[in-house]
Amino acid sequence: RIETRGTGDEIDGLAENLNAMLDRIEQLMGGLREVSDNIAHDLKTPLTRLRSRAEAALRGKGGDEGYRDGLERILEEADELIKTFNALLLIARLEAGAIEENMEAFDVAELVRDVGELYEPVAEEAGLSLAVEAGNGPRITANRQLIGQAVANLVDNAIKYGAAGERSALQAGPISVRVVEVDDGVEISVADRGPGIALDDRERALKRFVRLERSRTKPGTGLGLSLVAAVARIHGGGIRLGESEPGARAPGLKVVVWLPKRLYCEG
């Protein structure tokens, strides 16, 4: 890196910009290596399982019914792999900033209510209630599809890890989804009453392919929170993780996505 003299002149400004550029290049190269390693490790298992199911179907003696069952299982595995690759491609597009052409003005509260209505039957089936608190507005200019997918990912995670199966029916609390207008923007939060994520693991949980065995034992690719973080970042916002019930035995997880005020529509 280029040393700065602390004078604040044009030479120092140039050096700071060059150092920032080099930091970003280093970060991207590190991310590329990490993703390559993760793909090699995390996709090897489902591909191996896919091959094993095909071999088992060929060796089976169940006739047409056995072949049909084997093919159905293979299709399920293939669908999961396709979802993983689609998520990776979307994250790559987000990090490349390829969303500007799809910006539109919309009511973020209405979008969150729509997502809540979509997932309400899923929550009920898992033995949970889904409470959405979203008043009127605010309207923002953003990529509606990406914001909707980010909220859907958070609600889906909350249902998965806050399900009654993780705790007794009496302990299982509701999933809370809120839209709050703050001074510097708008916050969308999703809170569950599951096991939560330890403080030391929260930053790592936002990286691709990370699955936290100590607190998150459900199967998955580890791309959900990473995708939400990428959506927030590309809109100039951010994401933070906290606890729904601090100090409780099962503190739950509260994820807050913040979108800056500069995204608001004028008027």
Coordinates of C-alpha atoms in Angstrom, one line a residue:
R1 CA 0.0 0.0 0.0
I2 CA 1.0 3.6 -0.6
E3 CA 2.0 5.5 2.6
T4 CA 0.2 8.8 3.2
R5 CA 1.8 11.8 4.8
G6 CA -1.3 13.1 6.6
T7 CA -1.3 16.4 4.9
G8 CA -4.7 15.9 3.3
D9 CA -3.5 17.3 -0.1
E10 CA -4.1 15.8 -3.6
I11 CA -1.3 13.3 -3.3
D12 CA -2.7 11.9 -0.1
G13 CA -6.1 11.8 -1.6
L14 CA -4.8 9.9 -4.6
A15 CA -2.9 7.5 -2.3
E16 CA -6.0 6.8 -0.3
N17 CA -8.1 6.1 -3.4
L18 CA -5.4 3.7 -4.7
N19 CA -5.2 1.9 -1.4
A20 CA -9.0 1.6 -1.3
M21 CA -8.9 0.1 -4.8
L22 CA -6.2 -2.4 -3.8
D23 CA -8.2 -3.3 -0.7
R24 CA -11.3 -4.0 -2.8
I25 CA -9.3 -6.1 -5.3
E26 CA -7.8 -8.1 -2.5
Q27 CA -11.2 -8.6 -1.0
L28 CA -12.6 -9.8 -4.4
M29 CA -9.7 -12.2 -5.0
G30 CA -10.1 -13.6 -1.5
G31 CA -13.8 -14.0 -2.1
L32 CA -13.2 -15.8 -5.4
R33 CA -10.8 -18.3 -3.7
E34 CA -13.2 -18.8 -0.9
V35 CA -16.2 -19.4 -3.2
S36 CA -14.1 -21.8 -5.4
D37 CA -13.1 -23.8 -2.3
N38 CA -16.7 -23.8 -1.0
I39 CA -18.1 -25.0 -4.3
A40 CA -15.6 -27.8 -4.4
H41 CA -16.5 -29.0 -0.9
D42 CA -20.2 -28.1 -0.5
L43 CA -21.4 -29.2 -4.0
K44 CA -19.4 -32.5 -4.0
T45 CA -21.7 -34.1 -1.4
P46 CA -25.0 -33.5 -3.2
L47 CA -23.4 -34.5 -6.5
T48 CA -22.1 -37.7 -4.9
R49 CA -25.6 -38.3 -3.4
L50 CA -27.2 -37.8 -6.8
R51 CA -24.9 -40.4 -8.4
S52 CA -25.5 -42.8 -5.5
R53 CA -29.3 -42.5 -6.0
A54 CA -29.0 -43.2 -9.7
E55 CA -26.8 -46.3 -9.0
A56 CA -29.3 -47.5 -6.4
A57 CA -32.2 -47.2 -8.9
L58 CA -30.3 -49.2 -11.5
R59 CA -29.5 -51.9 -9.0
G60 CA -33.0 -52.0 -7.6
K61 CA -35.4 -54.8 -8.3
G62 CA -38.6 -52.9 -7.8
G63 CA -39.5 -52.7 -11.5
D64 CA -41.2 -49.6 -12.9
E65 CA -42.3 -48.4 -9.4
G66 CA -38.7 -48.7 -8.1
Y67 CA -37.3 -46.8 -11.1
R68 CA -40.0 -44.1 -10.7
D69 CA -39.2 -43.6 -7.0
G70 CA -35.5 -43.4 -7.8
L71 CA -36.0 -40.8 -10.6
E72 CA -38.2 -38.7 -8.3
R73 CA -35.4 -38.6 -5.6
I74 CA -32.9 -37.8 -8.3
L75 CA -35.1 -34.9 -9.5
E76 CA -35.3 -33.6 -6.0
E77 CA -31.5 -33.6 -5.6
A78 CA -31.1 -31.9 -9.0
D79 CA -33.6 -29.2 -8.1
E80 CA -31.6 -28.4 -4.9
L81 CA -28.4 -28.2 -6.9
I82 CA -30.1 -25.8 -9.4
K83 CA -31.3 -23.6 -6.6
T84 CA -27.8 -23.4 -5.2
F85 CA -26.3 -22.4 -8.5
N86 CA -29.1 -19.9 -9.1
A87 CA -28.4 -18.3 -5.7
L88 CA -24.7 -18.2 -6.5
L89 CA -25.3 -16.5 -9.8
L90 CA -27.7 -14.0 -8.3
I91 CA -25.1 -13.1 -5.6
A92 CA -22.5 -12.6 -8.3
R93 CA -24.8 -10.3 -10.2
L94 CA -25.5 -8.3 -7.1
E95 CA -21.9 -7.9 -6.3
A96 CA -21.3 -6.8 -9.9
G97 CA -23.9 -4.1 -9.4
A98 CA -26.2 -5.3 -12.2
I99 CA -29.5 -4.2 -10.9
E100 CA -29.9 -0.5 -11.8
E101 CA -32.0 -1.2 -14.8
N102 CA -34.6 -3.0 -12.7
M103 CA -35.2 -0.2 -10.2
E104 CA -38.8 0.9 -9.6
A105 CA -40.9 2.8 -7.0
F106 CA -43.0 0.7 -4.7
D107 CA -44.6 0.6 -1.3
V108 CA -42.2 -1.5 0.8
A109 CA -44.8 -2.1 3.5
E110 CA -47.2 -3.5 1.0
L111 CA -44.5 -5.8 -0.4
V112 CA -43.7 -7.1 3.1
R113 CA -47.4 -7.8 3.8
D114 CA -47.6 -9.8 0.6
V115 CA -44.7 -11.9 1.6
G116 CA -46.2 -12.4 5.0
E117 CA -49.5 -13.5 3.5
L118 CA -47.7 -16.0 1.3
Y119 CA -45.8 -17.6 4.2
E120 CA -48.6 -17.5 6.7
P121 CA -49.9 -21.0 5.8
V122 CA -46.4 -22.4 5.9
A123 CA -45.9 -21.0 9.4
E124 CA -49.2 -22.4 10.6
E125 CA -48.2 -25.8 9.3
A126 CA -45.0 -25.6 11.3
G127 CA -47.0 -24.7 14.4
L128 CA -46.1 -21.0 14.5
S129 CA -48.0 -17.8 14.1
L130 CA -46.7 -15.0 11.7
A131 CA -47.3 -11.4 12.8
V132 CA -46.7 -8.7 10.3
E133 CA -46.5 -5.0 11.5
A134 CA -46.3 -2.8 8.4
G135 CA -48.3 0.4 8.2
N136 CA -48.7 2.6 5.1
G137 CA -45.5 3.2 3.2
P138 CA -42.8 4.3 2.9
R139 CA -42.3 4.2 -0.8
I140 CA -38.8 3.5 -2.0
T141 CA -37.0 3.2 -5.3
A142 CA -35.3 -0.2 -5.4
N143 CA -35.3 -3.6 -7.1
R144 CA -38.7 -4.9 -6.0
Q145 CA -38.0 -8.5 -6.8
L146 CA -34.7 -8.6 -4.9
I147 CA -36.2 -6.9 -1.8
G148 CA -39.1 -9.3 -1.9
Q149 CA -36.7 -12.3 -2.2
A150 CA -34.6 -11.0 0.7
V151 CA -37.7 -10.7 3.0
A152 CA -38.9 -14.2 1.8
N153 CA -35.5 -15.7 2.7
L154 CA -35.6 -14.2 6.2
V155 CA -39.2 -15.4 6.8
D156 CA -38.4 -18.9 5.5
N157 CA -35.4 -19.1 7.8
A158 CA -37.4 -17.9 10.7
I159 CA -40.0 -20.6 10.1
K160 CA -37.3 -23.3 9.6
Y161 CA -35.4 -22.5 12.8
G162 CA -38.2 -21.2 15.0
A163 CA -40.5 -24.2 14.3
A164 CA -42.4 -25.8 17.2
G165 CA -40.4 -28.9 16.6
E166 CA -37.3 -27.1 18.0
R167 CA -39.1 -26.3 21.3
S168 CA -42.3 -27.3 23.0
A169 CA -45.6 -26.0 21.5
L170 CA -46.0 -23.8 24.6
Q171 CA -42.6 -22.3 24.2
A172 CA -42.8 -21.7 20.4
G173 CA -43.4 -18.0 20.0
P174 CA -44.6 -16.0 17.0
I175 CA -42.5 -14.8 14.1
S176 CA -42.5 -11.1 14.0
V177 CA -42.1 -9.1 10.7
R178 CA -41.9 -5.3 11.0
V179 CA -41.4 -2.3 8.7
V180 CA -40.2 0.8 10.6
E181 CA -39.4 4.2 9.2
V182 CA -36.3 5.7 10.9
D183 CA -34.5 9.0 10.6
D184 CA -32.0 7.8 8.1
G185 CA -34.1 5.3 6.1
V186 CA -36.3 2.3 6.6
E187 CA -35.8 -0.9 8.5
I188 CA -37.3 -4.4 7.7
S189 CA -36.9 -6.8 10.6
V190 CA -37.7 -10.5 11.0
A191 CA -37.5 -12.1 14.4
D192 CA -38.0 -15.7 15.5
R193 CA -37.9 -17.6 18.8
G194 CA -35.4 -20.3 17.7
P195 CA -31.9 -21.1 19.0
G196 CA -30.4 -17.9 17.6
I197 CA -26.8 -17.3 16.5
A198 CA -24.0 -16.8 18.9
L199 CA -22.4 -13.3 18.9
D200 CA -19.0 -14.6 17.7
D201 CA -20.7 -16.4 14.7
R202 CA -22.9 -13.6 13.4
E203 CA -20.3 -12.0 11.0
R204 CA -19.4 -15.4 9.7
A205 CA -23.1 -16.3 9.2
L206 CA -23.4 -13.7 6.5
K207 CA -20.7 -15.4 4.3
R208 CA -21.6 -17.9 1.6
F209 CA -22.0 -21.6 2.3
V210 CA -21.6 -21.0 6.1
R211 CA -23.8 -23.3 8.2
L212 CA -23.5 -23.0 12.0
E213 CA -23.9 -26.5 13.4
R214 CA -24.0 -25.3 17.0
S215 CA -27.1 -23.2 16.5
R216 CA -28.5 -24.1 13.1
T217 CA -28.9 -27.8 12.5
K218 CA -31.3 -27.8 9.6
P219 CA -30.1 -28.8 6.2
G220 CA -29.3 -26.0 3.7
T221 CA -26.8 -24.4 1.4
G222 CA -25.8 -21.6 3.7
L223 CA -26.6 -19.0 1.1
G224 CA -29.8 -17.4 2.6
L225 CA -28.3 -14.8 4.8
S226 CA -25.5 -14.2 2.3
L227 CA -28.0 -13.3 -0.4
V228 CA -29.9 -11.0 2.0
A229 CA -26.7 -9.2 2.9
A230 CA -25.8 -8.8 -0.8
V231 CA -29.2 -7.4 -1.6
A232 CA -28.9 -4.8 1.3
R233 CA -25.4 -3.9 0.3
I234 CA -26.1 -3.3 -3.4
H235 CA -28.9 -0.9 -2.4
G236 CA -26.5 1.1 -0.2
G237 CA -28.0 -0.4 3.0
G238 CA -26.8 -3.0 5.5
I239 CA -27.8 -5.9 7.7
R240 CA -27.4 -6.6 11.4
L241 CA -28.1 -9.7 13.5
G242 CA -29.3 -9.7 17.1
E243 CA -31.4 -11.6 19.6
S244 CA -35.2 -11.6 19.8
E245 CA -35.2 -12.3 23.5
P246 CA -31.8 -11.4 25.0
G247 CA -30.9 -13.5 28.0
A248 CA -33.4 -16.2 27.3
R249 CA -32.4 -19.9 26.9
A250 CA -33.5 -19.8 23.3
P251 CA -32.9 -16.1 22.5
G252 CA -34.1 -16.4 18.9
L253 CA -32.7 -14.4 16.0
K254 CA -33.6 -10.9 14.9
V255 CA -32.4 -9.8 11.4
V256 CA -32.7 -6.2 10.5
V257 CA -32.3 -5.0 6.9
W258 CA -31.7 -1.2 6.7
L259 CA -32.2 0.7 3.5
P260 CA -30.9 4.3 3.4
K261 CA -33.1 7.3 3.0
R262 CA -31.6 8.3 -0.3
L263 CA -33.6 5.5 -1.9
Y264 CA -36.9 7.2 -1.1
C265 CA -38.9 8.5 -4.0
E266 CA -39.1 12.3 -4.2
G267 CA -42.5 13.5 -3.3

